[in-house]
PDB file of C-alpha atoms in Angstrom:
ATOM      1  CA  MET A   1      36.222  -8.453  26.881  1.00 42.00           C
ATOM      2  CA  LYS A   2      35.545  -9.812  23.398  1.00 37.00           C
ATOM      3  CA  TYR A   3      33.285 -12.522  24.835  1.00 40.00           C
ATOM      4  CA  ILE A   4      31.406  -9.992  26.971  1.00 36.00           C
ATOM      5  CA  ILE A   5      30.695  -7.819  23.923  1.00 35.00           C
ATOM      6  CA  LEU A   6      29.550 -10.864  21.958  1.00 34.00           C
ATOM      7  CA  PHE A   7      27.261 -11.871  24.817  1.00 31.00           C
ATOM      8  CA  LEU A   8      25.736  -8.403  24.958  1.00 32.00           C
ATOM      9  CA  LEU A   9      25.125  -8.450  21.208  1.00 33.00           C
ATOM     10  CA  ILE A  10      23.360 -11.794  21.508  1.00 32.00           C
ATOM     11  CA  ILE A  11      21.149 -10.402  24.266  1.00 31.00           C
ATOM     12  CA  LYS A  12      20.347  -7.332  22.147  1.00 36.00           C
ATOM     13  CA  VAL A  13      19.397  -9.356  19.063  1.00 36.00           C
ATOM     14  CA  SER A  14      17.331 -11.731  21.179  1.00 36.00           C
ATOM     15  CA  ALA A  15      15.464  -8.854  22.783  1.00 37.00           C
ATOM     16  CA  TYR A  16      14.597  -7.400  19.403  1.00 42.00           C
ATOM     17  CA  SER A  17      13.392 -10.755  18.134  1.00 44.00           C
ATOM     18  CA  GLN A  18      10.818 -11.020  20.929  1.00 57.00           C
ATOM     19  CA  SER A  19       7.793  -9.054  19.859  1.00 64.00           C
ATOM     20  CA  ILE A  20       5.712  -7.048  22.279  1.00 80.00           C
ATOM     21  CA  ASP A  21       2.013  -7.747  22.701  1.00 82.00           C
ATOM     22  CA  ILE A  22       0.161  -4.969  20.854  1.00 87.00           C
ATOM     23  CA  ALA A  23      -3.198  -6.753  20.745  1.00 86.00           C
ATOM     24  CA  ASN A  24      -4.884  -4.156  22.970  1.00 88.00           C
ATOM     25  CA  ALA A  25      -3.648  -1.305  20.794  1.00 87.00           C
ATOM     26  CA  LEU A  26      -4.911  -3.060  17.663  1.00 85.00           C
ATOM     27  CA  LYS A  27      -8.302  -3.559  19.308  1.00 85.00           C
ATOM     28  CA  GLU A  28      -8.492   0.140  20.113  1.00 84.00           C
ATOM     29  CA  ILE A  29      -7.757   0.950  16.465  1.00 82.00           C
ATOM     30  CA  GLU A  30     -10.552  -1.375  15.351  1.00 78.00           C
ATOM     31  CA  LYS A  31     -12.915   0.441  17.737  1.00 77.00           C
ATOM     32  CA  GLY A  32     -11.837   3.791  16.290  1.00 77.00           C
ATOM     33  CA  ASN A  33     -10.030   4.867  19.462  1.00 82.00           C
ATOM     34  CA  ILE A  34      -6.999   6.174  17.590  1.00 84.00           C
ATOM     35  CA  VAL A  35      -5.953   8.620  20.318  1.00 87.00           C
ATOM     36  CA  LYS A  36      -5.821   5.816  22.871  1.00 88.00           C
ATOM     37  CA  ALA A  37      -3.768   3.633  20.527  1.00 88.00           C
ATOM     38  CA  GLU A  38      -1.395   6.545  19.888  1.00 90.00           C
ATOM     39  CA  SER A  39      -0.864   6.997  23.631  1.00 91.00           C
ATOM     40  CA  MET A  40       0.038   3.302  23.862  1.00 91.00           C
ATOM     41  CA  LEU A  41       2.486   3.784  21.009  1.00 91.00           C
ATOM     42  CA  ILE A  42       4.182   6.671  22.827  1.00 92.00           C
ATOM     43  CA  LYS A  43       4.897   4.396  25.810  1.00 92.00           C
ATOM     44  CA  LEU A  44       6.200   1.635  23.546  1.00 91.00           C
ATOM     45  CA  LYS A  45       8.533   4.085  21.817  1.00 91.00           C
ATOM     46  CA  GLN A  46       9.897   5.150  25.170  1.00 92.00           C
ATOM     47  CA  ASN A  47      10.518   1.610  26.425  1.00 91.00           C
ATOM     48  CA  SER A  48      11.183  -0.413  23.252  1.00 90.00           C
ATOM     49  CA  PRO A  49      11.664   1.916  20.280  1.00 90.00           C
ATOM     50  CA  ASP A  50      13.377  -0.675  18.071  1.00 91.00           C
ATOM     51  CA  ASN A  51      11.098  -3.604  18.780  1.00 92.00           C
ATOM     52  CA  PRO A  52       9.312  -4.840  15.609  1.00 92.00           C
ATOM     53  CA  SER A  53       5.897  -4.611  17.282  1.00 91.00           C
ATOM     54  CA  THR A  54       6.528  -0.963  18.149  1.00 92.00           C
ATOM     55  CA  LEU A  55       7.540  -0.282  14.557  1.00 93.00           C
ATOM     56  CA  PHE A  56       4.511  -2.178  13.247  1.00 92.00           C
ATOM     57  CA  LEU A  57       2.074  -0.214  15.396  1.00 91.00           C
ATOM     58  CA  ASP A  58       3.810   3.002  14.385  1.00 92.00           C
ATOM     59  CA  ALA A  59       3.354   2.148  10.691  1.00 91.00           C
ATOM     60  CA  ILE A  60      -0.321   1.329  11.209  1.00 88.00           C
ATOM     61  CA  LEU A  61      -0.919   4.685  12.914  1.00 87.00           C
ATOM     62  CA  THR A  62       0.987   6.678  10.276  1.00 85.00           C
ATOM     63  CA  LYS A  63      -1.567   8.797   8.418  1.00 78.00           C
ATOM     64  CA  ASN A  64       0.448   9.505   5.260  1.00 75.00           C
ATOM     65  CA  GLY A  65       0.160   6.468   2.970  1.00 73.00           C
ATOM     66  CA  GLU A  66       3.613   6.755   1.406  1.00 76.00           C
ATOM     67  CA  ASP A  67       5.312   7.213   4.792  1.00 82.00           C
ATOM     68  CA  ALA A  68       3.462   4.178   6.144  1.00 83.00           C
ATOM     69  CA  LEU A  69       4.522   2.154   3.106  1.00 85.00           C
ATOM     70  CA  ASN A  70       8.182   3.007   3.687  1.00 88.00           C
ATOM     71  CA  LYS A  71       7.865   1.918   7.317  1.00 91.00           C
ATOM     72  CA  TYR A  72       6.299  -1.378   6.290  1.00 92.00           C
ATOM     73  CA  PHE A  73       9.122  -2.028   3.828  1.00 93.00           C
ATOM     74  CA  PHE A  74      11.746  -1.229   6.468  1.00 94.00           C
ATOM     75  CA  LEU A  75      10.098  -3.532   8.995  1.00 93.00           C
ATOM     76  CA  TYR A  76       9.585  -6.349   6.495  1.00 92.00           C
ATOM     77  CA  ASN A  77      13.224  -6.272   5.360  1.00 93.00           C
ATOM     78  CA  LYS A  78      14.757  -5.845   8.827  1.00 93.00           C
ATOM     79  CA  PHE A  79      12.611  -8.450  10.596  1.00 92.00           C
ATOM     80  CA  PRO A  80      11.682 -11.081   7.969  1.00 88.00           C
ATOM     81  CA  ASP A  81      10.666 -13.586  10.670  1.00 89.00           C
ATOM     82  CA  TYR A  82       8.389 -11.202  12.541  1.00 91.00           C
ATOM     83  CA  GLU A  83       5.079 -12.816  13.470  1.00 89.00           C
ATOM     84  CA  HIS A  84       3.030 -10.178  11.610  1.00 90.00           C
ATOM     85  CA  SER A  85       5.071 -10.266   8.386  1.00 92.00           C
ATOM     86  CA  ASP A  86       2.100 -11.672   6.473  1.00 91.00           C
ATOM     87  CA  GLU A  87      -0.029  -8.717   7.555  1.00 90.00           C
ATOM     88  CA  ILE A  88       2.747  -6.313   6.579  1.00 91.00           C
ATOM     89  CA  LEU A  89       2.786  -7.796   3.076  1.00 90.00           C
ATOM     90  CA  TYR A  90      -0.993  -7.589   3.003  1.00 86.00           C
ATOM     91  CA  ARG A  91      -0.902  -3.890   3.861  1.00 85.00           C
ATOM     92  CA  ILE A  92       1.712  -3.257   1.164  1.00 87.00           C
ATOM     93  CA  TYR A  93      -0.526  -5.087  -1.278  1.00 83.00           C
ATOM     94  CA  LEU A  94      -3.543  -3.005  -0.220  1.00 78.00           C
ATOM     95  CA  TYR A  95      -1.605   0.233  -0.686  1.00 77.00           C
ATOM     96  CA  TYR A  96      -0.824  -0.531  -4.328  1.00 76.00           C
ATOM     97  CA  TYR A  97      -4.315  -1.931  -4.851  1.00 72.00           C
ATOM     98  CA  SER A  98      -5.922   1.286  -3.606  1.00 64.00           C
ATOM     99  CA  LEU A  99      -3.722   3.296  -5.984  1.00 65.00           C
ATOM    100  CA  GLY A 100      -4.863   1.238  -8.931  1.00 64.00           C
ATOM    101  CA  LEU A 101      -1.363  -0.230  -9.414  1.00 70.00           C
ATOM    102  CA  TYR A 102      -2.777  -3.690  -9.904  1.00 68.00           C
ATOM    103  CA  LYS A 103       0.255  -5.366 -11.446  1.00 72.00           C
ATOM    104  CA  THR A 104       2.434  -4.244  -8.547  1.00 79.00           C
ATOM    105  CA  ALA A 105      -0.275  -5.352  -6.121  1.00 79.00           C
ATOM    106  CA  GLU A 106      -0.346  -8.752  -7.830  1.00 80.00           C
ATOM    107  CA  ASN A 107       3.406  -9.149  -7.252  1.00 85.00           C
ATOM    108  CA  TYR A 108       2.976  -8.705  -3.512  1.00 87.00           C
ATOM    109  CA  LEU A 109      -0.044 -10.991  -3.506  1.00 85.00           C
ATOM    110  CA  THR A 110       2.107 -13.666  -5.135  1.00 87.00           C
ATOM    111  CA  GLU A 111       4.841 -13.129  -2.551  1.00 91.00           C
ATOM    112  CA  LEU A 112       2.295 -13.350   0.257  1.00 89.00           C
ATOM    113  CA  LYS A 113       0.935 -16.640  -1.074  1.00 87.00           C
ATOM    114  CA  LYS A 114       4.418 -18.062  -1.550  1.00 90.00           C
ATOM    115  CA  LYS A 115       5.863 -17.124   1.843  1.00 91.00           C
ATOM    116  CA  PHE A 116       2.740 -17.480   3.980  1.00 89.00           C
ATOM    117  CA  PRO A 117       0.482 -20.076   2.340  1.00 87.00           C
ATOM    118  CA  ALA A 118      -1.193 -20.883   5.668  1.00 86.00           C
ATOM    119  CA  SER A 119      -2.060 -17.266   6.463  1.00 85.00           C
ATOM    120  CA  ASN A 120      -5.751 -16.485   6.887  1.00 81.00           C
ATOM    121  CA  LEU A 121      -5.181 -13.366   4.805  1.00 79.00           C
ATOM    122  CA  VAL A 122      -4.331 -15.516   1.796  1.00 72.00           C
ATOM    123  CA  LYS A 123      -7.442 -17.619   2.233  1.00 61.00           C
ATOM    124  CA  THR A 124      -9.900 -14.770   2.723  1.00 59.00           C
ATOM    125  CA  LYS A 125      -9.429 -11.040   2.145  1.00 52.00           C
ATOM    126  CA  VAL A 126      -6.573 -11.011  -0.357  1.00 53.00           C
ATOM    127  CA  GLN A 127      -8.018 -13.523  -2.767  1.00 50.00           C
ATOM    128  CA  GLU A 128     -11.425 -11.859  -2.667  1.00 54.00           C
ATOM    129  CA  ASN A 129      -9.890  -8.473  -3.475  1.00 54.00           C
ATOM    130  CA  PHE A 130      -7.740  -9.852  -6.264  1.00 50.00           C
ATOM    131  CA  ASP A 131     -10.647 -11.738  -7.789  1.00 51.00           C
ATOM    132  CA  GLU A 132     -12.420  -8.371  -8.098  1.00 51.00           C
ATOM    133  CA  ILE A 133      -9.382  -6.907  -9.834  1.00 48.00           C
ATOM    134  CA  SER A 134      -9.099  -9.833 -12.237  1.00 46.00           C
ATOM    135  CA  LYS A 135     -12.734  -9.431 -13.257  1.00 44.00           C
ATOM    136  CA  GLY A 136     -12.253  -5.704 -13.778  1.00 46.00           C
ATOM    137  CA  GLU A 137     -14.870  -4.899 -11.162  1.00 43.00           C
ATOM    138  CA  ILE A 138     -14.882  -1.532  -9.395  1.00 41.00           C
ATOM    139  CA  ILE A 139     -15.850  -1.317  -5.748  1.00 47.00           C
ATOM    140  CA  ASP A 140     -18.496   1.255  -4.856  1.00 50.00           C
ATOM    141  CA  THR A 141     -16.143   3.305  -2.696  1.00 59.00           C
ATOM    142  CA  ILE A 142     -13.828   4.211  -5.587  1.00 72.00           C
ATOM    143  CA  LYS A 143     -14.579   7.838  -6.434  1.00 83.00           C
ATOM    144  CA  TYR A 144     -11.687   9.295  -8.462  1.00 88.00           C
ATOM    145  CA  THR A 145      -9.400   8.705 -11.400  1.00 90.00           C
ATOM    146  CA  ILE A 146      -6.700  10.713 -13.195  1.00 93.00           C
ATOM    147  CA  GLN A 147      -7.293  11.957 -16.708  1.00 92.00           C
ATOM    148  CA  VAL A 148      -3.873  11.778 -18.357  1.00 92.00           C
ATOM    149  CA  GLY A 149      -4.772  12.498 -21.967  1.00 89.00           C
ATOM    150  CA  ALA A 150      -7.497  13.294 -24.493  1.00 87.00           C
ATOM    151  CA  PHE A 151      -6.953  12.405 -28.159  1.00 87.00           C
ATOM    152  CA  LEU A 152      -8.874  12.695 -31.389  1.00 82.00           C
ATOM    153  CA  ILE A 153      -6.872   9.769 -32.780  1.00 86.00           C
ATOM    154  CA  LEU A 154      -7.596   6.504 -30.982  1.00 88.00           C
ATOM    155  CA  ASP A 155      -4.145   5.037 -31.711  1.00 89.00           C
ATOM    156  CA  ASN A 156      -2.500   7.884 -29.785  1.00 89.00           C
ATOM    157  CA  ALA A 157      -4.729   7.161 -26.790  1.00 91.00           C
ATOM    158  CA  LYS A 158      -3.848   3.468 -27.029  1.00 92.00           C
ATOM    159  CA  LYS A 159      -0.116   4.236 -27.088  1.00 91.00           C
ATOM    160  CA  LEU A 160      -0.304   6.258 -23.865  1.00 92.00           C
ATOM    161  CA  SER A 161      -2.558   3.691 -22.227  1.00 91.00           C
ATOM    162  CA  SER A 162      -0.238   0.838 -23.227  1.00 90.00           C
ATOM    163  CA  MET A 163       2.844   2.655 -21.953  1.00 90.00           C
ATOM    164  CA  LEU A 164       1.338   3.282 -18.515  1.00 89.00           C
ATOM    165  CA  SER A 165      -0.181  -0.183 -18.168  1.00 84.00           C
ATOM    166  CA  GLY A 166       3.227  -1.614 -19.051  1.00 82.00           C
ATOM    167  CA  LYS A 167       4.637   0.265 -16.060  1.00 81.00           C
ATOM    168  CA  GLY A 168       2.088  -1.314 -13.751  1.00 78.00           C
ATOM    169  CA  TYR A 169      -0.668   1.323 -13.760  1.00 84.00           C
ATOM    170  CA  PHE A 170      -4.321   0.556 -14.344  1.00 85.00           C
ATOM    171  CA  THR A 171      -5.617   2.450 -17.386  1.00 89.00           C
ATOM    172  CA  GLU A 172      -8.798   2.625 -19.412  1.00 91.00           C
ATOM    173  CA  ILE A 173      -9.966   4.558 -22.439  1.00 93.00           C
ATOM    174  CA  THR A 174     -13.366   6.239 -22.467  1.00 91.00           C
ATOM    175  CA  ASN A 175     -15.096   8.420 -25.054  1.00 89.00           C
ATOM    176  CA  LYS A 176     -16.501  11.906 -24.696  1.00 83.00           C
ATOM    177  CA  GLU A 177     -18.112  14.126 -27.323  1.00 78.00           C
ATOM    178  CA  ILE A 178     -17.068  17.770 -27.176  1.00 67.00           C
ATOM    179  CA  GLY A 179     -18.065  20.336 -29.807  1.00 60.00           C
ATOM    180  CA  GLY A 180     -19.096  17.642 -32.246  1.00 66.00           C
ATOM    181  CA  SER A 181     -15.757  15.814 -31.958  1.00 73.00           C
ATOM    182  CA  LEU A 182     -15.310  12.446 -30.265  1.00 84.00           C
ATOM    183  CA  LEU A 183     -12.368  12.474 -27.855  1.00 86.00           C
ATOM    184  CA  ASN A 184     -10.622   9.344 -26.590  1.00 90.00           C
ATOM    185  CA  ILE A 185      -9.930   9.955 -22.912  1.00 90.00           C
ATOM    186  CA  VAL A 186      -7.147   8.032 -21.158  1.00 93.00           C
ATOM    187  CA  ASN A 187      -7.725   7.578 -17.429  1.00 93.00           C
ATOM    188  CA  CYS A 188      -5.178   6.200 -14.976  1.00 91.00           C
ATOM    189  CA  GLY A 189      -5.941   4.511 -11.649  1.00 86.00           C
ATOM    190  CA  LYS A 190      -9.014   4.210  -9.445  1.00 83.00           C
ATOM    191  CA  PHE A 191      -8.871   5.873  -6.064  1.00 81.00           C
ATOM    192  CA  LEU A 192     -10.782   6.099  -2.817  1.00 77.00           C
ATOM    193  CA  SER A 193      -9.862   9.740  -2.170  1.00 80.00           C
ATOM    194  CA  GLU A 194      -8.408  12.816  -3.850  1.00 86.00           C
ATOM    195  CA  GLU A 195      -5.375  12.552  -1.562  1.00 84.00           C
ATOM    196  CA  GLU A 196      -4.487   9.099  -2.920  1.00 81.00           C
ATOM    197  CA  ALA A 197      -5.067  10.247  -6.493  1.00 87.00           C
ATOM    198  CA  ASN A 198      -2.873  13.291  -5.933  1.00 89.00           C
ATOM    199  CA  GLU A 199       0.068  11.124  -4.837  1.00 86.00           C
ATOM    200  CA  VAL A 200      -0.077   9.152  -8.088  1.00 88.00           C
ATOM    201  CA  LEU A 201      -0.575  12.347 -10.096  1.00 91.00           C
ATOM    202  CA  LYS A 202       2.696  13.699  -8.664  1.00 90.00           C
ATOM    203  CA  GLU A 203       4.382  10.399  -9.506  1.00 88.00           C
ATOM    204  CA  LEU A 204       3.171  10.575 -13.113  1.00 90.00           C
ATOM    205  CA  GLU A 205       4.452  14.127 -13.427  1.00 91.00           C
ATOM    206  CA  GLN A 206       7.876  13.245 -12.035  1.00 89.00           C
ATOM    207  CA  LYS A 207       8.398   9.984 -13.926  1.00 87.00           C
ATOM    208  CA  PHE A 208       6.712  10.676 -17.267  1.00 89.00           C
ATOM    209  CA  ASN A 209       6.184  14.453 -17.372  1.00 90.00           C
ATOM    210  CA  ILE A 210       2.440  13.828 -17.677  1.00 90.00           C
ATOM    211  CA  ARG A 211       0.243  16.761 -16.676  1.00 88.00           C
ATOM    212  CA  GLY A 212      -2.945  15.048 -15.722  1.00 90.00           C
ATOM    213  CA  ARG A 213      -5.900  16.106 -13.635  1.00 91.00           C
ATOM    214  CA  ILE A 214      -7.992  14.382 -10.998  1.00 93.00           C
ATOM    215  CA  VAL A 215     -11.601  13.814 -11.991  1.00 91.00           C
ATOM    216  CA  LYS A 216     -14.541  12.372 -10.131  1.00 88.00           C
ATOM    217  CA  ILE A 217     -15.909   9.098 -11.455  1.00 83.00           C
ATOM    218  CA  GLU A 218     -19.506   9.367 -12.593  1.00 73.00           C
ATOM    219  CA  ASN A 219     -21.618   6.526 -11.177  1.00 60.00           C
TER     220      ASN A 219
END
C-alpha cells in the first residue's frame, strides 16, 4: 500500500508540473476579448484547477491589482520552474513600477535578470522601462500623485521625502505659492489611475499614519 500511495503522489506531482496550453486564451486577451478568455478559464478551473497555467491565466484576468499580485507571488513560489516564471516576475515588477515603488521594482528587475538572463523580457521591455525610471522620466499616461505634506520649512519637507524614499517610495518636492507664502509640497508616487493611487494612499495611512490626498498631475 505504501508503494501505491507513493506512486499516486508521483503521478499527481507530475501532472501539476505539466503546464496546459493557454496560448489561445492569451491571444484573446491581447485582442480585448476578455469575456471569451474568462470562459476558457472557467473550463480550465473545472478540469485542472491546480495546474500552474490555470493559476497564471486566473492571475492575469484578476481585475484587482493587489489580488493579482498575491496570485503571482503564490504561483512563483509554488512553481519556481514554471515555463512562464519570467513573465510572472515581469508582471510583479510592472505592478510596483506602476505604483511608483521604483526601488522595489528594481529588486524584481534584478531578480529577473539573474534568474532568466535569456528571457526576451530582460532584453526588451524591462530594460526600456527601467531606463526611463533611472533617467527620472515620466511617461505620458501617468496622471496622478499623492500629496503627503506641505511645509513652510524646506528641511521638514526633505525629512518626510527622505523617510518615504528610504522605504522604497518615489517622492519629489515641488513648490507652490499660497497667500504670499511659499509651500514645499511633498508628493509620493506616480500613477496611471486614481484606483492605483488610492491603494498606495491606504498603505501610507496604515504604515505611517500619513493623511495624504490624491491630486492630478498638471501637464
